[in-house]
Coordinates of C-alpha atoms and ligand atoms in Angstrom, one line a residue:
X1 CA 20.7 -11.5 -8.7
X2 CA 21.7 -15.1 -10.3
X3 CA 19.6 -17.5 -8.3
X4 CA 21.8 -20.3 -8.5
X5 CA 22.4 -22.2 -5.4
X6 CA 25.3 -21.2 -2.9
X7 CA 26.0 -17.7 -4.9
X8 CA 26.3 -15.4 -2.4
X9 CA 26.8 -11.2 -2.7
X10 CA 29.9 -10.5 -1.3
X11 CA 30.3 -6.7 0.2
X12 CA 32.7 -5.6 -3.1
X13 CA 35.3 -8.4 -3.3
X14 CA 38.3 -6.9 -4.4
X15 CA 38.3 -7.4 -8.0
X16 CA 41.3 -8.9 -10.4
X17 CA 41.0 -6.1 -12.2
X18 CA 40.0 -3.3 -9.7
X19 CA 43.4 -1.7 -10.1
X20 CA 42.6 1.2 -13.0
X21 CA 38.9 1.8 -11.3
X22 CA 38.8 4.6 -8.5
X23 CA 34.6 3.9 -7.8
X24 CA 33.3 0.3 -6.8
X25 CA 31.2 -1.5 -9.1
X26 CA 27.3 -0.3 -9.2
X27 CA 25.6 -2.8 -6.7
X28 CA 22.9 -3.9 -9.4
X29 CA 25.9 -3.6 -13.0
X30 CA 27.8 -6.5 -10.4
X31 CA 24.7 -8.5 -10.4
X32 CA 24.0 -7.9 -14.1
X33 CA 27.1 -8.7 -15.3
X34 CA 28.2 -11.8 -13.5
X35 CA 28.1 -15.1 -15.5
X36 CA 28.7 -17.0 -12.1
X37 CA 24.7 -18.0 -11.5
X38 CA 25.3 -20.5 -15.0
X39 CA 28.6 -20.5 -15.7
X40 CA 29.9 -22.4 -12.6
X41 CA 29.0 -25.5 -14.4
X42 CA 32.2 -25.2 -16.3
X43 CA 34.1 -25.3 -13.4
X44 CA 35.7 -28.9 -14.4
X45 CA 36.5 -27.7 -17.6
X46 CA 37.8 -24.7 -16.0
X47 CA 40.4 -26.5 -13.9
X48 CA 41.1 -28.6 -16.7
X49 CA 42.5 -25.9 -18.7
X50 CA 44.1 -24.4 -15.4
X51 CA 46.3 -27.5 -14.7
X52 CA 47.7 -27.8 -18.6
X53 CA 48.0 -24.4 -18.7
X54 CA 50.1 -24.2 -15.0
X55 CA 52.0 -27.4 -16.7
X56 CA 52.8 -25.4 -20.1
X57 CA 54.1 -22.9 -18.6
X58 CA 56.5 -24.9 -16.2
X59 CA 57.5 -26.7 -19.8
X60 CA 58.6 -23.5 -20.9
X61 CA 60.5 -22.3 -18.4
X62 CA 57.8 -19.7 -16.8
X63 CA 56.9 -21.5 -13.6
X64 CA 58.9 -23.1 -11.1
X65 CA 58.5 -27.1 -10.7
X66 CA 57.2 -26.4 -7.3
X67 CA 55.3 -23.2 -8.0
X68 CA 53.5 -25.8 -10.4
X69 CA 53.1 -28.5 -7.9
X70 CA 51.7 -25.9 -5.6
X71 CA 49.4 -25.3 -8.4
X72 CA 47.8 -28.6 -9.3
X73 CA 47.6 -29.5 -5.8
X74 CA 46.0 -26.4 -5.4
X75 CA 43.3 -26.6 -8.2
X76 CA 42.2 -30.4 -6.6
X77 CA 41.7 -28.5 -3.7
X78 CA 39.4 -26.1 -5.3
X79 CA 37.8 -29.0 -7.2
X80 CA 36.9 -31.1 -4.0
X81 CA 35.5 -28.4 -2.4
X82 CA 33.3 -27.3 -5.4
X83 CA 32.3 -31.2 -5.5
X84 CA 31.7 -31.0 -2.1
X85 CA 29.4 -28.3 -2.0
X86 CA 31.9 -26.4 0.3
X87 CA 32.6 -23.7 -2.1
X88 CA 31.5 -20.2 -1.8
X89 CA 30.8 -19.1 -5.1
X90 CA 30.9 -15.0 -5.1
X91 CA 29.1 -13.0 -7.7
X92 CA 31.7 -9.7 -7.0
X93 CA 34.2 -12.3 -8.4
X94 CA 32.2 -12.1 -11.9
X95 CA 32.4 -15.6 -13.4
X96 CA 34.0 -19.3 -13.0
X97 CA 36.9 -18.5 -13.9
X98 CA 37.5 -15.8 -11.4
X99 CA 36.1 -17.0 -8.2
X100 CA 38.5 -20.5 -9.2
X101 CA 41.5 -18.4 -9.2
X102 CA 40.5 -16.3 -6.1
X103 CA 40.0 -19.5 -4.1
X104 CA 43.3 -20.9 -5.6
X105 CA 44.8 -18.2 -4.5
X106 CA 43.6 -18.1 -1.5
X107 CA 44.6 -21.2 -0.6
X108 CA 48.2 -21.6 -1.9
X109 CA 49.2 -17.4 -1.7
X110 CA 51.6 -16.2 -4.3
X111 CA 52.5 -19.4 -6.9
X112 CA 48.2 -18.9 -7.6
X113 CA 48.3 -15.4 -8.6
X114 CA 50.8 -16.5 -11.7
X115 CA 48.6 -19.3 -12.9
X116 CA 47.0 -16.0 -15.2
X117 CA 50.5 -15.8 -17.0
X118 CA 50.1 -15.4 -21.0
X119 CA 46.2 -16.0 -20.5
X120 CA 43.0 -14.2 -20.6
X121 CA 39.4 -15.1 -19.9
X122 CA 38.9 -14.4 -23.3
X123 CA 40.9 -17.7 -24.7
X124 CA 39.9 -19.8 -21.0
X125 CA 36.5 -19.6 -21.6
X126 CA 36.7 -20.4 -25.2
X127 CA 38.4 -23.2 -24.0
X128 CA 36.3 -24.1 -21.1
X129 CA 33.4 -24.4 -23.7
X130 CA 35.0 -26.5 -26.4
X131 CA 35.8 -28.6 -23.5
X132 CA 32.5 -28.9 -22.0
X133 CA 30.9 -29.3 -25.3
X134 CA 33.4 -32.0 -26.4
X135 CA 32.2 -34.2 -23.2
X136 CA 28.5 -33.3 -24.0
X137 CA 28.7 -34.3 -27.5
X138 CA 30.1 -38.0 -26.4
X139 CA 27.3 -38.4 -23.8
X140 CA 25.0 -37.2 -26.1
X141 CA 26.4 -39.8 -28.7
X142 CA 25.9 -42.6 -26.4
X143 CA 22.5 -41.7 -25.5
X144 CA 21.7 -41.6 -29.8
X145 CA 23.2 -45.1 -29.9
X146 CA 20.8 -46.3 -26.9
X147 CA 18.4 -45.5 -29.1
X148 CA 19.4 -46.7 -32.6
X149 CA 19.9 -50.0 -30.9
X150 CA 16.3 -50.3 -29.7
X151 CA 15.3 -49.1 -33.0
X152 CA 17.1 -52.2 -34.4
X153 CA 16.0 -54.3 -32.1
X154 CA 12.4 -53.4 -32.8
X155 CA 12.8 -53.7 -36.7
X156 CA 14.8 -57.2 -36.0
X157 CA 11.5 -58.6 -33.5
X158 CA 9.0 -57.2 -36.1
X159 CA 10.3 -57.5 -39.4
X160 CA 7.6 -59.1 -40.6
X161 CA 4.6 -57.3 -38.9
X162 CA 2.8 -55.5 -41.0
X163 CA 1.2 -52.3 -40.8
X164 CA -0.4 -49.6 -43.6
X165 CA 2.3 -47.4 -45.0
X166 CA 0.9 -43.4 -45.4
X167 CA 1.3 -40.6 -47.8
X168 CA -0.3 -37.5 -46.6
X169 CA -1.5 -39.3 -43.7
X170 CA -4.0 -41.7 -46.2
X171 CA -3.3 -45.5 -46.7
X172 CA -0.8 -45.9 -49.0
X173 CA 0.9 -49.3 -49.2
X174 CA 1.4 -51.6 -47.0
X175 CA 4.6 -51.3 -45.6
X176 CA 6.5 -53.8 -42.3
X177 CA 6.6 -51.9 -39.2
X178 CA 10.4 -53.0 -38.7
X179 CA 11.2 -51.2 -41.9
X180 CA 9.3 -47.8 -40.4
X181 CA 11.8 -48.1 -37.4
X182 CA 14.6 -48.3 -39.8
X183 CA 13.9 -45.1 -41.2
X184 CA 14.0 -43.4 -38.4
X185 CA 17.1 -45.0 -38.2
X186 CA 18.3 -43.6 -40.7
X187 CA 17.2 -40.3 -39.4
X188 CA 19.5 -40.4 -36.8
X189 CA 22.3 -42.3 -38.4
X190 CA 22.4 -38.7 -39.8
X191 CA 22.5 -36.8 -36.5
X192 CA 25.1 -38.8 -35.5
X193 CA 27.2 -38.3 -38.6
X194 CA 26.5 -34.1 -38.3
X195 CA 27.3 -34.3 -34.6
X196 CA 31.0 -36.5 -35.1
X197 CA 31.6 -33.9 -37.3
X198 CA 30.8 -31.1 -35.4
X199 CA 32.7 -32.9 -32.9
X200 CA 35.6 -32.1 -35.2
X201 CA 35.3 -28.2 -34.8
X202 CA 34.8 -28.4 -31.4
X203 CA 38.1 -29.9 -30.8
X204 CA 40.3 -26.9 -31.5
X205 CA 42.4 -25.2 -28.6
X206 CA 42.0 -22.2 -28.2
X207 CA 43.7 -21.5 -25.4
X208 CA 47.1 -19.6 -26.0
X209 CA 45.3 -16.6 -27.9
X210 CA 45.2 -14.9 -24.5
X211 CA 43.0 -11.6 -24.9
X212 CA 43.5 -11.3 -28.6
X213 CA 46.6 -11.0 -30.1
X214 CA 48.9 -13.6 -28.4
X215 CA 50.9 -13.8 -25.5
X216 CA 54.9 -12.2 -25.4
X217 CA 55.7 -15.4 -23.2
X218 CA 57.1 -18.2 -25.0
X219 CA 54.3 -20.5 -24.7
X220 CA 54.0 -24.3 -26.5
X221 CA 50.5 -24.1 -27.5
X222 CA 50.7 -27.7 -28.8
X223 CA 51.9 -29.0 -25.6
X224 CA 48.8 -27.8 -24.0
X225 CA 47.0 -29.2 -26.3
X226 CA 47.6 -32.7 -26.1
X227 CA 47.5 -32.4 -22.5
X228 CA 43.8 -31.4 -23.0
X229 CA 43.3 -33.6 -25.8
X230 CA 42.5 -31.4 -28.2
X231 CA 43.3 -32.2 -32.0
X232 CA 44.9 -29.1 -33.4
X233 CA 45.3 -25.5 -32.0
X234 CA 43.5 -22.6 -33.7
X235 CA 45.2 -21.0 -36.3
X236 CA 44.2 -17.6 -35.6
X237 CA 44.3 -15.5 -32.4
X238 CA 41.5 -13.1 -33.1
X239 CA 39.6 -15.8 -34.3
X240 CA 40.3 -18.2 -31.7
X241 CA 38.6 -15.5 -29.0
X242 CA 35.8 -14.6 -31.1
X243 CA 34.5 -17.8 -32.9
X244 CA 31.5 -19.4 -31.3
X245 CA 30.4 -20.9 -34.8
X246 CA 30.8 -24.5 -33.1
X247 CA 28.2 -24.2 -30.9
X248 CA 26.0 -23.0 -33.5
X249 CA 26.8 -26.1 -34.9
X250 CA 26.0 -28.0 -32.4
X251 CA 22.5 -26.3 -31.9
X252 CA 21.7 -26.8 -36.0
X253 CA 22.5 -30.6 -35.2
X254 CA 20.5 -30.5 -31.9
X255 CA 17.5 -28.6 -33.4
X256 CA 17.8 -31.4 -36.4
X257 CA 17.9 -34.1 -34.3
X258 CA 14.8 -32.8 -31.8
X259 CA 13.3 -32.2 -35.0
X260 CA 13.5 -35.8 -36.1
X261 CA 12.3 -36.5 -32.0
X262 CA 9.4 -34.6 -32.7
X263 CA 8.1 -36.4 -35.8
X264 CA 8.3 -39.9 -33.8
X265 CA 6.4 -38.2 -31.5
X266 CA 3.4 -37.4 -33.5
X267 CA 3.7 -40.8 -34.7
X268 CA 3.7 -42.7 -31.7
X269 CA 0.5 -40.3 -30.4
X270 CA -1.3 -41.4 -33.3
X271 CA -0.8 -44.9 -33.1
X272 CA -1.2 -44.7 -28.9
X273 CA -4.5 -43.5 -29.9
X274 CA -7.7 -45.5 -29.7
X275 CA -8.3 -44.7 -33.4
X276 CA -5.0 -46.6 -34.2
X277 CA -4.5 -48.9 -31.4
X278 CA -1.1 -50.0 -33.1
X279 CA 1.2 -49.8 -30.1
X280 CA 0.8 -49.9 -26.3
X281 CA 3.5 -47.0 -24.6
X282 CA 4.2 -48.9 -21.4
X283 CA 2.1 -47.0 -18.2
X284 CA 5.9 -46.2 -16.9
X285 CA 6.1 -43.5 -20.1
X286 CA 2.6 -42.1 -19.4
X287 CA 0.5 -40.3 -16.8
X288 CA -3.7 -39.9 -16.5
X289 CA -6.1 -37.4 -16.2
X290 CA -7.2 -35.8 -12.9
X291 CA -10.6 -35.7 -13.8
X292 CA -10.9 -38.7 -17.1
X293 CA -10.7 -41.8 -15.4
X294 CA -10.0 -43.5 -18.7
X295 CA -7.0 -41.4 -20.2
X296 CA -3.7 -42.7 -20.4
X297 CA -1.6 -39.4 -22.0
X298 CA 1.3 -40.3 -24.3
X299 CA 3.3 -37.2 -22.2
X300 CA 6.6 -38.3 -23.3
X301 CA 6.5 -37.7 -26.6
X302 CA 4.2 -34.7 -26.8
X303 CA 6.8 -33.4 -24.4
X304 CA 9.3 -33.9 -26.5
X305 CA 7.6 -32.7 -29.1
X306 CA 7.3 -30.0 -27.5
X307 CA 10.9 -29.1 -26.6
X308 CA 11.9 -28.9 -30.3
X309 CA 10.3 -25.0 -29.6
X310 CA 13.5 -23.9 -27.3
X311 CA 16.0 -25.8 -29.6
X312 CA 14.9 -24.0 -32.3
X313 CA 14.8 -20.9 -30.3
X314 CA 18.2 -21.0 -28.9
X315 CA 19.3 -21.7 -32.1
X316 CA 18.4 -18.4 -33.1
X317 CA 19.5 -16.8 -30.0
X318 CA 23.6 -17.7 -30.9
X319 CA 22.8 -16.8 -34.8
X320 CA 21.9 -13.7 -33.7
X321 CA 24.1 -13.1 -31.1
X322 CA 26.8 -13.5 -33.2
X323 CA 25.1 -11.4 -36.0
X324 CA 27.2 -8.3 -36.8
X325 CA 29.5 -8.9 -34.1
X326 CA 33.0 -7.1 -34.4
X327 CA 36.1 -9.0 -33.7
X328 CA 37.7 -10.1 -31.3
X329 CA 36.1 -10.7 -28.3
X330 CA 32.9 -8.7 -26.9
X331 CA 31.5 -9.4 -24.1
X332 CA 27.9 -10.3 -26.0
X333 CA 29.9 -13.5 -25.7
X334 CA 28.7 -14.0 -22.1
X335 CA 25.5 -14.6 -23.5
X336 CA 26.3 -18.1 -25.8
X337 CA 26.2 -20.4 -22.8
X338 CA 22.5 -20.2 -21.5
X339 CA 21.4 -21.2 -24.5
X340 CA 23.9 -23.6 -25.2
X341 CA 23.6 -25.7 -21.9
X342 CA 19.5 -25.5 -22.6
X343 CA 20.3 -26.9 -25.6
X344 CA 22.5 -30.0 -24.5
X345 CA 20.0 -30.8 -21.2
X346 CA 17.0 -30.7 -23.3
X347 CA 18.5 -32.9 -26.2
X348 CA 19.7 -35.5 -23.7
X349 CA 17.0 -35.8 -21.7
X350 CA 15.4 -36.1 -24.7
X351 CA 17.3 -39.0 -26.0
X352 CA 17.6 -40.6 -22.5
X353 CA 13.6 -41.0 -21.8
X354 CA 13.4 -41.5 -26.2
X355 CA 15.6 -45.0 -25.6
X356 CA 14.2 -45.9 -22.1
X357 CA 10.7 -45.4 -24.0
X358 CA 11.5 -47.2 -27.5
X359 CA 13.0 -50.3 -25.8
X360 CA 9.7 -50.7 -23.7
X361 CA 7.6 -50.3 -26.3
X362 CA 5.3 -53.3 -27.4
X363 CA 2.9 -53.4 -30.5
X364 CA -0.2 -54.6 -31.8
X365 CA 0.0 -56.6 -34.8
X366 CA -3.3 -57.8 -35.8
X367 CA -4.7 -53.8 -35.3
X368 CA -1.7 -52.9 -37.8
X369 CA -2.6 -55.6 -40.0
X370 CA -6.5 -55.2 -40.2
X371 CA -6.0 -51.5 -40.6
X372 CA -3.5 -52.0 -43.6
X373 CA -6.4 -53.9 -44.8
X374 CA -8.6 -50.8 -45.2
X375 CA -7.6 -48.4 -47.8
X376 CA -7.2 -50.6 -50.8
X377 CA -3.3 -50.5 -49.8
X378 CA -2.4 -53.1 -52.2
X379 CA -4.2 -51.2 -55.3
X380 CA -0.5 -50.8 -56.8
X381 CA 0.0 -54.2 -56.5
X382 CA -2.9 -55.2 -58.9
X383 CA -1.5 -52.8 -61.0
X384 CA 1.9 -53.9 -61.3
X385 CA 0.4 -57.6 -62.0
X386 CA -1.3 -56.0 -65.2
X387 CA 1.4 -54.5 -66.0
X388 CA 3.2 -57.7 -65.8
X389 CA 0.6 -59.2 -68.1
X390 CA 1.7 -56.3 -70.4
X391 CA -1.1 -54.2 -69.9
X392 CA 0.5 -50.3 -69.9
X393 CA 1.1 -48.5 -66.8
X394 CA -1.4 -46.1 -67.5
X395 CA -4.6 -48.4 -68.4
X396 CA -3.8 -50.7 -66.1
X397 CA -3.9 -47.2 -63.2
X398 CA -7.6 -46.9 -64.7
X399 CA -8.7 -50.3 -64.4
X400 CA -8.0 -51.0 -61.2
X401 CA -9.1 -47.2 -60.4
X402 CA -12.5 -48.7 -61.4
X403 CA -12.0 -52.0 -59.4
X404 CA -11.3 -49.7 -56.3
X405 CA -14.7 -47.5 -57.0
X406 CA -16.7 -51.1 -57.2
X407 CA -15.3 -51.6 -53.5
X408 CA -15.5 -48.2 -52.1
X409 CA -19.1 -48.4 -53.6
X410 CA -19.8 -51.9 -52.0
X411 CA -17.8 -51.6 -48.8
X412 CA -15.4 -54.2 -50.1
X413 CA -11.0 -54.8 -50.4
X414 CA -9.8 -55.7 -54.1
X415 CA -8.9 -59.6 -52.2
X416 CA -12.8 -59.7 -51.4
X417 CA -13.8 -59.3 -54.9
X418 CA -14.8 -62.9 -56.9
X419 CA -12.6 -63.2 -59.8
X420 CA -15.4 -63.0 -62.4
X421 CA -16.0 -59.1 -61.1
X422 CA -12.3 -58.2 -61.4
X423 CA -12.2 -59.8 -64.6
X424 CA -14.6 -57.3 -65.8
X425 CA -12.3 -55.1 -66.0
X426 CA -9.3 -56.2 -67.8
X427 CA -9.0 -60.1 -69.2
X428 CA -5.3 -59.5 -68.3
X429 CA -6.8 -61.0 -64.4
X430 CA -6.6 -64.9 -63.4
X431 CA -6.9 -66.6 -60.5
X432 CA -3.3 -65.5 -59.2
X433 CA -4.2 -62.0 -58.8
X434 CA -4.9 -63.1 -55.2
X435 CA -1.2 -63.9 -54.3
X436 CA -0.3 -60.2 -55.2
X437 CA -3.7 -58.6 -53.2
X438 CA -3.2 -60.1 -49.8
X439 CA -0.9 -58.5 -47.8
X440 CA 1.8 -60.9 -47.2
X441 CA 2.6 -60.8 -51.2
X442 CA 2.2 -57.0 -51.5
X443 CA 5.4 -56.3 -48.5
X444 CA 7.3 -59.8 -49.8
X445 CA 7.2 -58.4 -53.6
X446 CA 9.2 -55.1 -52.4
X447 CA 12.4 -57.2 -51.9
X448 CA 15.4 -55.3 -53.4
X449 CA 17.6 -53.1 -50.7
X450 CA 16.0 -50.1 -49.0
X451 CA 12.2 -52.1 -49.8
X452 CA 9.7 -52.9 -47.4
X453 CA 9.9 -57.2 -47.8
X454 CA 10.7 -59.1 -44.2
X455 CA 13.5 -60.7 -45.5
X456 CA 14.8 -57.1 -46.6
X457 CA 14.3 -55.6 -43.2
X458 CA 16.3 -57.9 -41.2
X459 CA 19.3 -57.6 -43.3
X460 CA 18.9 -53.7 -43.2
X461 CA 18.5 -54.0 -39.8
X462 CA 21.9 -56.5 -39.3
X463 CA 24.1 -53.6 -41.6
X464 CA 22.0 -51.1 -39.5
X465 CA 24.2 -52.7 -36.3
X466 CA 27.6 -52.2 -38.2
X467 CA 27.1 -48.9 -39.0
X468 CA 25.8 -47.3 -35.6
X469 CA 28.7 -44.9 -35.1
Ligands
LIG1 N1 32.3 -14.4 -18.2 C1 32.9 -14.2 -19.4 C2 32.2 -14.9 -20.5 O1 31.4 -15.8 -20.2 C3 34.3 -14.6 -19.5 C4 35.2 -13.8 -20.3 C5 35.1 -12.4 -19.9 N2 36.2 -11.6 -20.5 C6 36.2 -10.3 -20.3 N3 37.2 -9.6 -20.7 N4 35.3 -9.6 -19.6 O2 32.3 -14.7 -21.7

């Protein structure tokens, strides 16, 4: 039985559909079959479509002006009461969509039981999901631009802090910690971009395609859809029942987008830890051991680490739901929305705590610095220099290879070094090597766009404002 709150099992509701059957529904099939226990949280959506469908048809000439009144004023009633908690949600009525129209009816007698005119539950709850997921993608979008904003913000506060840049995980160059928010920026700048256009797919009204092939009533499909606010109408009735391709979509993006959550995540454990000591994740983000008096637990991002595991796996649920299904509708369909609404909770609770988190967020610059100060980070820089002094790329790779085994071997950085040892190994060195070997020089020398230099990162991060969707 759905577990849902305020579901209860009728004694075999007469059915919307009972009329062919001559045996009630098995007791445990009802219970199987019914959708109500998740779907009920389309019943805005549902309504929605109800009231512009009611209206359509009045347009057209199939309902009365006051049938239709009846209607609408009907549906609020429904609404309120569902808001209200009032509601008794039946799982002998199946779904949403049923137990609305069974309290509509219910309420306002015969005017409800035409609201089904020219419509099936096939096209209503295609369009009850484009709907939902149309109002989820905007919250969602807001959420993402919560948290490109503290990203900017970050980058703008510490443009110029500077911190060791890594390839596979190993000092690399030293790199501003602004311009590492940036890219993650940029990472989502992305997400956004897939999910606006997803966005695009999702607006498409289905509704008019009834079970499959159309309605015989003389329906304006595009006046329903403007009501709804939908762009266009679907082109293709079978199609229109069947597709769920947009929510696969919107899972890709989703699982993209946790994917991106999940690599700041193993970021921002690694620099919580004592090893790094580059940031401080305020105590409001983290939680302590029951038996390590010491630990403070980065829990929000390894959580979210975490959830990139059912993204992913719902993802794969609607690809293979949809995997060798015939057209039109089946109702394997039923089975898109669990995973869908998973989906959307865990990405925007994701997001939420993500820009609660990042705006909090405090670092320590002079354990950044001092560690970009271990791992010979500005080795490339003394090689550029050489190569300025028109020593060729490759000898000058080997002679400051050699200058980097002196230190490794005496425990030293290439800006320790006295100038007569690193002129040992190339006369191309004078006394300004030691502008290009301190840190400072090696970020402020990477100044074209999309480089690391402070003066770089704070104009990337003033077009980063602009172009936040
Ligand atoms: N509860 C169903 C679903 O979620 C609604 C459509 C059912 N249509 C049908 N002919 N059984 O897909």
């Amino acid at each position: 039985m759905p577990s849902s709150q305020g579901i209860i099992v009728t004694e075999h509701t007469s059915k919307p559909w009972a009329g062919r059957f001559t045996e009630p529904t098995d007791a445990f099939v009802e219970a199987f079959t019914a959708s109500v226990g998740f779907d009920q949280r389309l019943y805005r959506h549902d309504i929605a479509g109800s009231r512009a469908h009611a209206r359509m048809l009045t347009h057209v000439g199939v309902l009365t002006q006051g049938e239709c009144d009846t209607i609408l004023q009907g549906l609020d009633r429904v609404e309120q009461e569902i808001e209200t908690g009032q509601f008794q949600w039946s799982v002998s009525l199946e779904d949403v969509h049923m137990n609305v129209e069974a309290r509509l009816t219910a309420l306002i007698g015969e005017a409800g039981k035409k609201l089904h005119t020219g419509r099936s539950r096939n096209d209503q709850v295609a369009t009850d999901i484009r709907l939902y997921l149309r109002d989820e993608i905007d919250a969602i979008q807001a959420e993402l631009k919560r948290l490109q904003t503290a990203l900017i913000d970050l980058a703008e506060r510490e443009h110029d802090a500077i911190m060791p840049g890594f390839t596979h995980l190993q000092v690399a160059q030293p790199v501003t910690f602004g311009h590492h928010m940036l890219a993650w920026f940029e990472m989502l700048l992305r997400d956004a971009q897939r999910l606006a256009d997803c966005r695009k797919r999702v607006n498409v009204m289905p509704l008019g395609a009834a079970a499959l092939a159309g309605t015989s009533y003389p329906i304006d499909r595009e006046y329903s859809a403007q009501l709804l606010g939908f762009e266009r109408v679907t082109e293709n009735s079978l199609d229109a029942v069947s597709d769920r391709d947009f929510a696969i979509e919107f899972c890709a993006a989703a699982a993209l987008l946790m994917t991106h959550l999940s690599r700041f995540s193993e970021e921002l454990i690694l620099w919580a830890s004592a090893q790094f000591d580059f940031v401080d994740i305020p105590d409001s983000f983290c939680t302590g051991s029951s038996i390590m008096p010491q630990k403070k637990n980065p829990d929000v991002p390894e959580l979210v680490r975490g959830k990139v595991g059912r993204v992913n796996g719902h993802l794969i649920s609607l690809l293979t739901l949809m995997k060798g299904q015939p057209l039109a509708y089946n109702k394997d369909n039923q089975e898109d929305k669990e995973p869908l609404f998973d989906v959307v909770d865990t990405l925007r609770g994701s997001l939420k705590v993500y820009a609660d988190m990042m705006a909090a967020l405090t670092i320590k610059r002079d354990n950044m610095e001092r560690a970009a100060l271990q791992g010979f980070s500005t080795a490339t820089d003394l090689a550029d220099y050489l190569v300025r002094q028109g020593v060729p790329f490759r000898d000058a790779h080997e002679v400051v290879g050699k200058a980097v085994r002196l230190g490794v071997d005496t425990g030293r950085d290439l800006a320790e070094m006295a100038l007569s040892e690193l002129q040992q190994f190339s006369d191309a060195i004078s006394a300004d090597v030691f502008e290009v070997l301190t840190l400072q020089g090696s970020v402020a020398a990477r100044d074209h766009i999309g480089g690391t230099a402070p003066a770089q990162v704070k104009a990337a991060a003033a077009r980063a404002r602009r172009r936040v969707l």
